[in-house]
mmCIF file with all atom_site columns, C-alpha atoms in Angstrom:
data_model
loop_
_atom_site.group_PDB
_atom_site.id
_atom_site.type_symbol
_atom_site.label_atom_id
_atom_site.label_alt_id
_atom_site.label_comp_id
_atom_site.label_asym_id
_atom_site.label_entity_id
_atom_site.label_seq_id
_atom_site.pdbx_PDB_ins_code
_atom_site.Cartn_x
_atom_site.Cartn_y
_atom_site.Cartn_z
_atom_site.occupancy
_atom_site.B_iso_or_equiv
_atom_site.pdbx_formal_charge
_atom_site.auth_seq_id
_atom_site.auth_comp_id
_atom_site.auth_asym_id
_atom_site.auth_atom_id
_atom_site.pdbx_PDB_model_num
ATOM 1   C CA . UNK A 1 1   ? -24.105 -50.255 71.910 1.00 97.00 ? 1   UNK A CA 1
ATOM 2   C CA . UNK A 1 2   ? -20.753 -51.381 70.503 1.00 98.00 ? 2   UNK A CA 1
ATOM 3   C CA . UNK A 1 3   ? -18.465 -48.791 68.908 1.00 98.00 ? 3   UNK A CA 1
ATOM 4   C CA . UNK A 1 4   ? -15.144 -48.950 67.076 1.00 98.00 ? 4   UNK A CA 1
ATOM 5   C CA . UNK A 1 5   ? -12.854 -45.941 66.673 1.00 98.00 ? 5   UNK A CA 1
ATOM 6   C CA . UNK A 1 6   ? -10.507 -45.290 63.745 1.00 98.00 ? 6   UNK A CA 1
ATOM 7   C CA . UNK A 1 7   ? -7.369  -43.309 64.609 1.00 98.00 ? 7   UNK A CA 1
ATOM 8   C CA . UNK A 1 8   ? -4.256  -42.217 62.778 1.00 98.00 ? 8   UNK A CA 1
ATOM 9   C CA . UNK A 1 9   ? -0.838  -42.974 64.234 1.00 97.00 ? 9   UNK A CA 1
ATOM 10  C CA . UNK A 1 10  ? -0.723  -39.669 66.146 1.00 97.00 ? 10  UNK A CA 1
ATOM 11  C CA . UNK A 1 11  ? -4.075  -40.053 67.912 1.00 97.00 ? 11  UNK A CA 1
ATOM 12  C CA . UNK A 1 12  ? -3.335  -43.736 68.578 1.00 98.00 ? 12  UNK A CA 1
ATOM 13  C CA . UNK A 1 13  ? -0.182  -42.695 70.454 1.00 96.00 ? 13  UNK A CA 1
ATOM 14  C CA . UNK A 1 14  ? 2.113   -44.491 68.022 1.00 96.00 ? 14  UNK A CA 1
ATOM 15  C CA . UNK A 1 15  ? 4.252   -41.528 67.011 1.00 93.00 ? 15  UNK A CA 1
ATOM 16  C CA . UNK A 1 16  ? 4.112   -38.241 65.165 1.00 93.00 ? 16  UNK A CA 1
ATOM 17  C CA . UNK A 1 17  ? 4.181   -37.341 61.487 1.00 92.00 ? 17  UNK A CA 1
ATOM 18  C CA . UNK A 1 18  ? 7.484   -39.207 61.143 1.00 94.00 ? 18  UNK A CA 1
ATOM 19  C CA . UNK A 1 19  ? 5.576   -42.463 61.823 1.00 96.00 ? 19  UNK A CA 1
ATOM 20  C CA . UNK A 1 20  ? 3.012   -42.022 59.065 1.00 95.00 ? 20  UNK A CA 1
ATOM 21  C CA . UNK A 1 21  ? 4.086   -45.403 57.677 1.00 97.00 ? 21  UNK A CA 1
ATOM 22  C CA . UNK A 1 22  ? 2.458   -47.200 60.638 1.00 97.00 ? 22  UNK A CA 1
ATOM 23  C CA . UNK A 1 23  ? 0.663   -50.232 59.124 1.00 98.00 ? 23  UNK A CA 1
ATOM 24  C CA . UNK A 1 24  ? -3.019  -50.887 59.603 1.00 98.00 ? 24  UNK A CA 1
ATOM 25  C CA . UNK A 1 25  ? -3.701  -52.580 62.922 1.00 98.00 ? 25  UNK A CA 1
ATOM 26  C CA . UNK A 1 26  ? -5.933  -52.605 65.919 1.00 97.00 ? 26  UNK A CA 1
ATOM 27  C CA . UNK A 1 27  ? -6.418  -53.427 69.564 1.00 97.00 ? 27  UNK A CA 1
ATOM 28  C CA . UNK A 1 28  ? -9.533  -54.708 71.295 1.00 97.00 ? 28  UNK A CA 1
ATOM 29  C CA . UNK A 1 29  ? -9.453  -51.837 73.758 1.00 97.00 ? 29  UNK A CA 1
ATOM 30  C CA . UNK A 1 30  ? -9.494  -48.054 73.969 1.00 97.00 ? 30  UNK A CA 1
ATOM 31  C CA . UNK A 1 31  ? -6.085  -46.583 73.119 1.00 98.00 ? 31  UNK A CA 1
ATOM 32  C CA . UNK A 1 32  ? -4.771  -43.096 72.470 1.00 97.00 ? 32  UNK A CA 1
ATOM 33  C CA . UNK A 1 33  ? -7.347  -40.349 72.202 1.00 96.00 ? 33  UNK A CA 1
ATOM 34  C CA . UNK A 1 34  ? -10.215 -42.853 72.634 1.00 98.00 ? 34  UNK A CA 1
ATOM 35  C CA . UNK A 1 35  ? -9.434  -42.790 76.363 1.00 97.00 ? 35  UNK A CA 1
ATOM 36  C CA . UNK A 1 36  ? -10.729 -39.188 76.433 1.00 96.00 ? 36  UNK A CA 1
ATOM 37  C CA . UNK A 1 37  ? -14.181 -40.604 75.691 1.00 98.00 ? 37  UNK A CA 1
ATOM 38  C CA . UNK A 1 38  ? -14.349 -43.097 78.579 1.00 96.00 ? 38  UNK A CA 1
ATOM 39  C CA . UNK A 1 39  ? -16.639 -41.054 80.857 1.00 97.00 ? 39  UNK A CA 1
ATOM 40  C CA . UNK A 1 40  ? -19.022 -40.115 78.030 1.00 98.00 ? 40  UNK A CA 1
ATOM 41  C CA . UNK A 1 41  ? -19.084 -43.693 76.740 1.00 98.00 ? 41  UNK A CA 1
ATOM 42  C CA . UNK A 1 42  ? -20.168 -44.948 80.173 1.00 97.00 ? 42  UNK A CA 1
ATOM 43  C CA . UNK A 1 43  ? -22.848 -42.263 80.424 1.00 97.00 ? 43  UNK A CA 1
ATOM 44  C CA . UNK A 1 44  ? -24.226 -43.292 77.030 1.00 97.00 ? 44  UNK A CA 1
ATOM 45  C CA . UNK A 1 45  ? -23.953 -47.036 77.739 1.00 97.00 ? 45  UNK A CA 1
ATOM 46  C CA . UNK A 1 46  ? -21.524 -47.545 74.860 1.00 98.00 ? 46  UNK A CA 1
ATOM 47  C CA . UNK A 1 47  ? -18.731 -50.118 74.790 1.00 98.00 ? 47  UNK A CA 1
ATOM 48  C CA . UNK A 1 48  ? -15.468 -49.806 72.838 1.00 98.00 ? 48  UNK A CA 1
ATOM 49  C CA . UNK A 1 49  ? -15.050 -53.019 70.845 1.00 98.00 ? 49  UNK A CA 1
ATOM 50  C CA . UNK A 1 50  ? -11.725 -51.971 69.359 1.00 98.00 ? 50  UNK A CA 1
ATOM 51  C CA . UNK A 1 51  ? -9.514  -49.154 68.224 1.00 98.00 ? 51  UNK A CA 1
ATOM 52  C CA . UNK A 1 52  ? -8.328  -49.500 64.638 1.00 98.00 ? 52  UNK A CA 1
ATOM 53  C CA . UNK A 1 53  ? -5.322  -47.418 63.644 1.00 98.00 ? 53  UNK A CA 1
ATOM 54  C CA . UNK A 1 54  ? -3.422  -46.674 60.479 1.00 98.00 ? 54  UNK A CA 1
ATOM 55  C CA . UNK A 1 55  ? -0.626  -44.282 59.616 1.00 98.00 ? 55  UNK A CA 1
ATOM 56  C CA . UNK A 1 56  ? -1.821  -41.587 57.253 1.00 95.00 ? 56  UNK A CA 1
ATOM 57  C CA . UNK A 1 57  ? 1.087   -42.109 54.813 1.00 96.00 ? 57  UNK A CA 1
ATOM 58  C CA . UNK A 1 58  ? 0.522   -45.874 54.851 1.00 98.00 ? 58  UNK A CA 1
ATOM 59  C CA . UNK A 1 59  ? -3.168  -45.313 54.169 1.00 98.00 ? 59  UNK A CA 1
ATOM 60  C CA . UNK A 1 60  ? -2.500  -42.882 51.273 1.00 97.00 ? 60  UNK A CA 1
ATOM 61  C CA . UNK A 1 61  ? -0.318  -45.460 49.506 1.00 98.00 ? 61  UNK A CA 1
ATOM 62  C CA . UNK A 1 62  ? -3.064  -48.102 49.594 1.00 97.00 ? 62  UNK A CA 1
ATOM 63  C CA . UNK A 1 63  ? -6.288  -46.258 50.373 1.00 97.00 ? 63  UNK A CA 1
ATOM 64  C CA . UNK A 1 64  ? -8.748  -48.576 48.619 1.00 97.00 ? 64  UNK A CA 1
ATOM 65  C CA . UNK A 1 65  ? -7.250  -51.772 50.036 1.00 98.00 ? 65  UNK A CA 1
ATOM 66  C CA . UNK A 1 66  ? -6.968  -50.276 53.538 1.00 98.00 ? 66  UNK A CA 1
ATOM 67  C CA . UNK A 1 67  ? -10.552 -48.964 53.491 1.00 98.00 ? 67  UNK A CA 1
ATOM 68  C CA . UNK A 1 68  ? -11.885 -52.369 52.503 1.00 98.00 ? 68  UNK A CA 1
ATOM 69  C CA . UNK A 1 69  ? -9.829  -54.098 55.204 1.00 98.00 ? 69  UNK A CA 1
ATOM 70  C CA . UNK A 1 70  ? -11.114 -51.657 57.825 1.00 98.00 ? 70  UNK A CA 1
ATOM 71  C CA . UNK A 1 71  ? -14.699 -52.252 56.665 1.00 98.00 ? 71  UNK A CA 1
ATOM 72  C CA . UNK A 1 72  ? -14.183 -56.004 56.969 1.00 98.00 ? 72  UNK A CA 1
ATOM 73  C CA . UNK A 1 73  ? -12.723 -55.599 60.470 1.00 98.00 ? 73  UNK A CA 1
ATOM 74  C CA . UNK A 1 74  ? -15.661 -53.446 61.588 1.00 98.00 ? 74  UNK A CA 1
ATOM 75  C CA . UNK A 1 75  ? -18.108 -56.015 60.242 1.00 98.00 ? 75  UNK A CA 1
ATOM 76  C CA . UNK A 1 76  ? -16.269 -59.036 61.654 1.00 98.00 ? 76  UNK A CA 1
ATOM 77  C CA . UNK A 1 77  ? -16.076 -57.505 65.133 1.00 98.00 ? 77  UNK A CA 1
ATOM 78  C CA . UNK A 1 78  ? -19.827 -56.840 65.089 1.00 98.00 ? 78  UNK A CA 1
ATOM 79  C CA . UNK A 1 79  ? -19.775 -53.092 65.639 1.00 98.00 ? 79  UNK A CA 1
ATOM 80  C CA . UNK A 1 80  ? -22.979 -51.100 65.796 1.00 98.00 ? 80  UNK A CA 1
ATOM 81  C CA . UNK A 1 81  ? -21.149 -47.975 64.607 1.00 98.00 ? 81  UNK A CA 1
ATOM 82  C CA . UNK A 1 82  ? -17.707 -46.679 63.566 1.00 98.00 ? 82  UNK A CA 1
ATOM 83  C CA . UNK A 1 83  ? -16.371 -43.317 64.733 1.00 98.00 ? 83  UNK A CA 1
ATOM 84  C CA . UNK A 1 84  ? -13.579 -42.038 62.478 1.00 98.00 ? 84  UNK A CA 1
ATOM 85  C CA . UNK A 1 85  ? -11.888 -39.462 64.640 1.00 98.00 ? 85  UNK A CA 1
ATOM 86  C CA . UNK A 1 86  ? -11.431 -37.195 66.407 1.00 98.00 ? 86  UNK A CA 1
ATOM 87  C CA . UNK A 1 87  ? -9.219  -35.840 63.601 1.00 98.00 ? 87  UNK A CA 1
ATOM 88  C CA . UNK A 1 88  ? -8.764  -32.345 65.054 1.00 97.00 ? 88  UNK A CA 1
ATOM 89  C CA . UNK A 1 89  ? -6.904  -30.311 62.404 1.00 97.00 ? 89  UNK A CA 1
ATOM 90  C CA . UNK A 1 90  ? -4.851  -33.176 60.932 1.00 97.00 ? 90  UNK A CA 1
ATOM 91  C CA . UNK A 1 91  ? -5.758  -32.889 57.250 1.00 97.00 ? 91  UNK A CA 1
ATOM 92  C CA . UNK A 1 92  ? -4.501  -36.250 56.009 1.00 97.00 ? 92  UNK A CA 1
ATOM 93  C CA . UNK A 1 93  ? -6.231  -37.986 58.916 1.00 98.00 ? 93  UNK A CA 1
ATOM 94  C CA . UNK A 1 94  ? -9.420  -36.107 58.028 1.00 98.00 ? 94  UNK A CA 1
ATOM 95  C CA . UNK A 1 95  ? -9.245  -37.403 54.481 1.00 98.00 ? 95  UNK A CA 1
ATOM 96  C CA . UNK A 1 96  ? -8.653  -40.971 55.673 1.00 98.00 ? 96  UNK A CA 1
ATOM 97  C CA . UNK A 1 97  ? -11.515 -40.712 58.184 1.00 98.00 ? 97  UNK A CA 1
ATOM 98  C CA . UNK A 1 98  ? -14.040 -39.449 55.635 1.00 98.00 ? 98  UNK A CA 1
ATOM 99  C CA . UNK A 1 99  ? -13.018 -41.991 52.992 1.00 98.00 ? 99  UNK A CA 1
ATOM 100 C CA . UNK A 1 100 ? -13.211 -44.905 55.433 1.00 98.00 ? 100 UNK A CA 1
ATOM 101 C CA . UNK A 1 101 ? -16.575 -43.763 56.824 1.00 98.00 ? 101 UNK A CA 1
ATOM 102 C CA . UNK A 1 102 ? -17.968 -43.685 53.282 1.00 98.00 ? 102 UNK A CA 1
ATOM 103 C CA . UNK A 1 103 ? -16.617 -47.147 52.414 1.00 98.00 ? 103 UNK A CA 1
ATOM 104 C CA . UNK A 1 104 ? -17.871 -48.713 55.662 1.00 98.00 ? 104 UNK A CA 1
ATOM 105 C CA . UNK A 1 105 ? -21.386 -47.383 55.141 1.00 98.00 ? 105 UNK A CA 1
ATOM 106 C CA . UNK A 1 106 ? -21.460 -48.423 51.478 1.00 98.00 ? 106 UNK A CA 1
ATOM 107 C CA . UNK A 1 107 ? -19.760 -51.824 51.664 1.00 98.00 ? 107 UNK A CA 1
ATOM 108 C CA . UNK A 1 108 ? -20.918 -53.277 55.007 1.00 98.00 ? 108 UNK A CA 1
ATOM 109 C CA . UNK A 1 109 ? -23.907 -51.027 55.825 1.00 98.00 ? 109 UNK A CA 1
ATOM 110 C CA . UNK A 1 110 ? -22.637 -50.160 59.295 1.00 98.00 ? 110 UNK A CA 1
ATOM 111 C CA . UNK A 1 111 ? -23.229 -46.536 60.298 1.00 98.00 ? 111 UNK A CA 1
ATOM 112 C CA . UNK A 1 112 ? -20.134 -44.368 60.424 1.00 98.00 ? 112 UNK A CA 1
ATOM 113 C CA . UNK A 1 113 ? -19.379 -40.839 61.601 1.00 98.00 ? 113 UNK A CA 1
ATOM 114 C CA . UNK A 1 114 ? -16.282 -38.713 60.994 1.00 98.00 ? 114 UNK A CA 1
ATOM 115 C CA . UNK A 1 115 ? -15.202 -35.746 63.141 1.00 98.00 ? 115 UNK A CA 1
ATOM 116 C CA . UNK A 1 116 ? -12.734 -32.994 62.257 1.00 98.00 ? 116 UNK A CA 1
ATOM 117 C CA . UNK A 1 117 ? -12.078 -29.288 62.547 1.00 98.00 ? 117 UNK A CA 1
ATOM 118 C CA . UNK A 1 118 ? -12.606 -26.754 59.770 1.00 98.00 ? 118 UNK A CA 1
ATOM 119 C CA . UNK A 1 119 ? -8.863  -26.868 59.004 1.00 97.00 ? 119 UNK A CA 1
ATOM 120 C CA . UNK A 1 120 ? -9.545  -30.194 57.244 1.00 98.00 ? 120 UNK A CA 1
ATOM 121 C CA . UNK A 1 121 ? -11.363 -28.200 54.567 1.00 98.00 ? 121 UNK A CA 1
ATOM 122 C CA . UNK A 1 122 ? -10.373 -30.380 51.624 1.00 97.00 ? 122 UNK A CA 1
ATOM 123 C CA . UNK A 1 123 ? -11.881 -33.525 53.180 1.00 98.00 ? 123 UNK A CA 1
ATOM 124 C CA . UNK A 1 124 ? -14.940 -31.596 54.355 1.00 98.00 ? 124 UNK A CA 1
ATOM 125 C CA . UNK A 1 125 ? -15.565 -30.124 50.908 1.00 98.00 ? 125 UNK A CA 1
ATOM 126 C CA . UNK A 1 126 ? -15.056 -33.461 49.204 1.00 98.00 ? 126 UNK A CA 1
ATOM 127 C CA . UNK A 1 127 ? -17.127 -35.647 51.565 1.00 98.00 ? 127 UNK A CA 1
ATOM 128 C CA . UNK A 1 128 ? -19.679 -33.513 53.472 1.00 97.00 ? 128 UNK A CA 1
ATOM 129 C CA . UNK A 1 129 ? -22.499 -34.566 51.142 1.00 97.00 ? 129 UNK A CA 1
ATOM 130 C CA . UNK A 1 130 ? -21.587 -38.260 51.418 1.00 98.00 ? 130 UNK A CA 1
ATOM 131 C CA . UNK A 1 131 ? -20.570 -38.679 55.066 1.00 98.00 ? 131 UNK A CA 1
ATOM 132 C CA . UNK A 1 132 ? -21.727 -37.139 58.334 1.00 98.00 ? 132 UNK A CA 1
ATOM 133 C CA . UNK A 1 133 ? -18.774 -35.052 59.560 1.00 98.00 ? 133 UNK A CA 1
ATOM 134 C CA . UNK A 1 134 ? -19.195 -33.626 63.051 1.00 98.00 ? 134 UNK A CA 1
ATOM 135 C CA . UNK A 1 135 ? -17.730 -30.177 63.676 1.00 98.00 ? 135 UNK A CA 1
ATOM 136 C CA . UNK A 1 136 ? -15.024 -30.076 66.317 1.00 98.00 ? 136 UNK A CA 1
ATOM 137 C CA . UNK A 1 137 ? -12.258 -27.734 67.471 1.00 96.00 ? 137 UNK A CA 1
ATOM 138 C CA . UNK A 1 138 ? -8.692  -27.957 66.261 1.00 95.00 ? 138 UNK A CA 1
ATOM 139 C CA . UNK A 1 139 ? -6.056  -29.413 68.571 1.00 90.00 ? 139 UNK A CA 1
ATOM 140 C CA . UNK A 1 140 ? -5.907  -27.178 71.637 1.00 87.00 ? 140 UNK A CA 1
ATOM 141 C CA . UNK A 1 141 ? -9.189  -25.447 70.750 1.00 86.00 ? 141 UNK A CA 1
ATOM 142 C CA . UNK A 1 142 ? -12.134 -24.939 73.075 1.00 91.00 ? 142 UNK A CA 1
ATOM 143 C CA . UNK A 1 143 ? -15.341 -26.959 72.978 1.00 95.00 ? 143 UNK A CA 1
ATOM 144 C CA . UNK A 1 144 ? -13.838 -30.434 72.761 1.00 96.00 ? 144 UNK A CA 1
ATOM 145 C CA . UNK A 1 145 ? -16.073 -32.028 75.413 1.00 96.00 ? 145 UNK A CA 1
ATOM 146 C CA . UNK A 1 146 ? -19.208 -30.755 73.683 1.00 97.00 ? 146 UNK A CA 1
ATOM 147 C CA . UNK A 1 147 ? -17.952 -31.980 70.313 1.00 98.00 ? 147 UNK A CA 1
ATOM 148 C CA . UNK A 1 148 ? -17.156 -35.415 71.749 1.00 98.00 ? 148 UNK A CA 1
ATOM 149 C CA . UNK A 1 149 ? -20.688 -35.631 73.135 1.00 98.00 ? 149 UNK A CA 1
ATOM 150 C CA . UNK A 1 150 ? -22.082 -34.624 69.725 1.00 98.00 ? 150 UNK A CA 1
ATOM 151 C CA . UNK A 1 151 ? -19.980 -37.307 67.993 1.00 98.00 ? 151 UNK A CA 1
ATOM 152 C CA . UNK A 1 152 ? -21.288 -40.032 70.283 1.00 98.00 ? 152 UNK A CA 1
ATOM 153 C CA . UNK A 1 153 ? -24.877 -38.791 70.127 1.00 98.00 ? 153 UNK A CA 1
ATOM 154 C CA . UNK A 1 154 ? -24.811 -38.921 66.330 1.00 98.00 ? 154 UNK A CA 1
ATOM 155 C CA . UNK A 1 155 ? -23.293 -42.411 66.503 1.00 98.00 ? 155 UNK A CA 1
ATOM 156 C CA . UNK A 1 156 ? -26.189 -43.499 68.735 1.00 98.00 ? 156 UNK A CA 1
ATOM 157 C CA . UNK A 1 157 ? -28.837 -41.954 66.496 1.00 98.00 ? 157 UNK A CA 1
ATOM 158 C CA . UNK A 1 158 ? -27.394 -43.628 63.416 1.00 98.00 ? 158 UNK A CA 1
ATOM 159 C CA . UNK A 1 159 ? -26.936 -47.023 65.102 1.00 98.00 ? 159 UNK A CA 1
ATOM 160 C CA . UNK A 1 160 ? -30.556 -46.876 66.291 1.00 98.00 ? 160 UNK A CA 1
ATOM 161 C CA . UNK A 1 161 ? -31.616 -46.007 62.709 1.00 97.00 ? 161 UNK A CA 1
ATOM 162 C CA . UNK A 1 162 ? -33.282 -42.802 63.860 1.00 98.00 ? 162 UNK A CA 1
ATOM 163 C CA . UNK A 1 163 ? -33.783 -39.694 61.733 1.00 98.00 ? 163 UNK A CA 1
ATOM 164 C CA . UNK A 1 164 ? -30.597 -37.635 61.927 1.00 98.00 ? 164 UNK A CA 1
ATOM 165 C CA . UNK A 1 165 ? -31.576 -34.828 59.541 1.00 98.00 ? 165 UNK A CA 1
ATOM 166 C CA . UNK A 1 166 ? -32.006 -32.044 62.111 1.00 98.00 ? 166 UNK A CA 1
ATOM 167 C CA . UNK A 1 167 ? -29.067 -33.221 64.224 1.00 98.00 ? 167 UNK A CA 1
ATOM 168 C CA . UNK A 1 168 ? -26.750 -33.275 61.214 1.00 98.00 ? 168 UNK A CA 1
ATOM 169 C CA . UNK A 1 169 ? -27.854 -29.785 60.111 1.00 98.00 ? 169 UNK A CA 1
ATOM 170 C CA . UNK A 1 170 ? -26.957 -28.433 63.549 1.00 98.00 ? 170 UNK A CA 1
ATOM 171 C CA . UNK A 1 171 ? -23.727 -30.304 64.353 1.00 98.00 ? 171 UNK A CA 1
ATOM 172 C CA . UNK A 1 172 ? -22.145 -31.304 61.040 1.00 98.00 ? 172 UNK A CA 1
ATOM 173 C CA . UNK A 1 173 ? -20.581 -29.572 58.052 1.00 98.00 ? 173 UNK A CA 1
#
């Protein structure tokens, strides 16, 4: 199964809040926080096709255009699923993740999952009925490994077009 991750500039390792103007880009490898997933990805027989990244400020200034470009990239690369996160408690990243997940599913019909902590309440409230958003701890919180496993499991279920109703009720907002 081929997966693409969407990260903000912080999780991609391209700088902090001061680098929110990082343009949309990508690498055909695991970068930044995606590397935390390597063991679980192997266990689940999943391959990282690419890591797409975008600064949250850059995204905010051109959200529609950026979302459509990301959807096109996901489709062109032939991904089975897109994981938007882990967002932790970064609110603007949470909003970007949920918006992009929605656009990818609607425009290119590729399953997408977002993941964020409860601190991203605005994005959760706005998108929880439109996008599957996996619960996860905030940065430095406990339970990250379990949440990462839940993210990837939901990605698998969706990519395999299996019923996710019960899984979503248990692990998502």
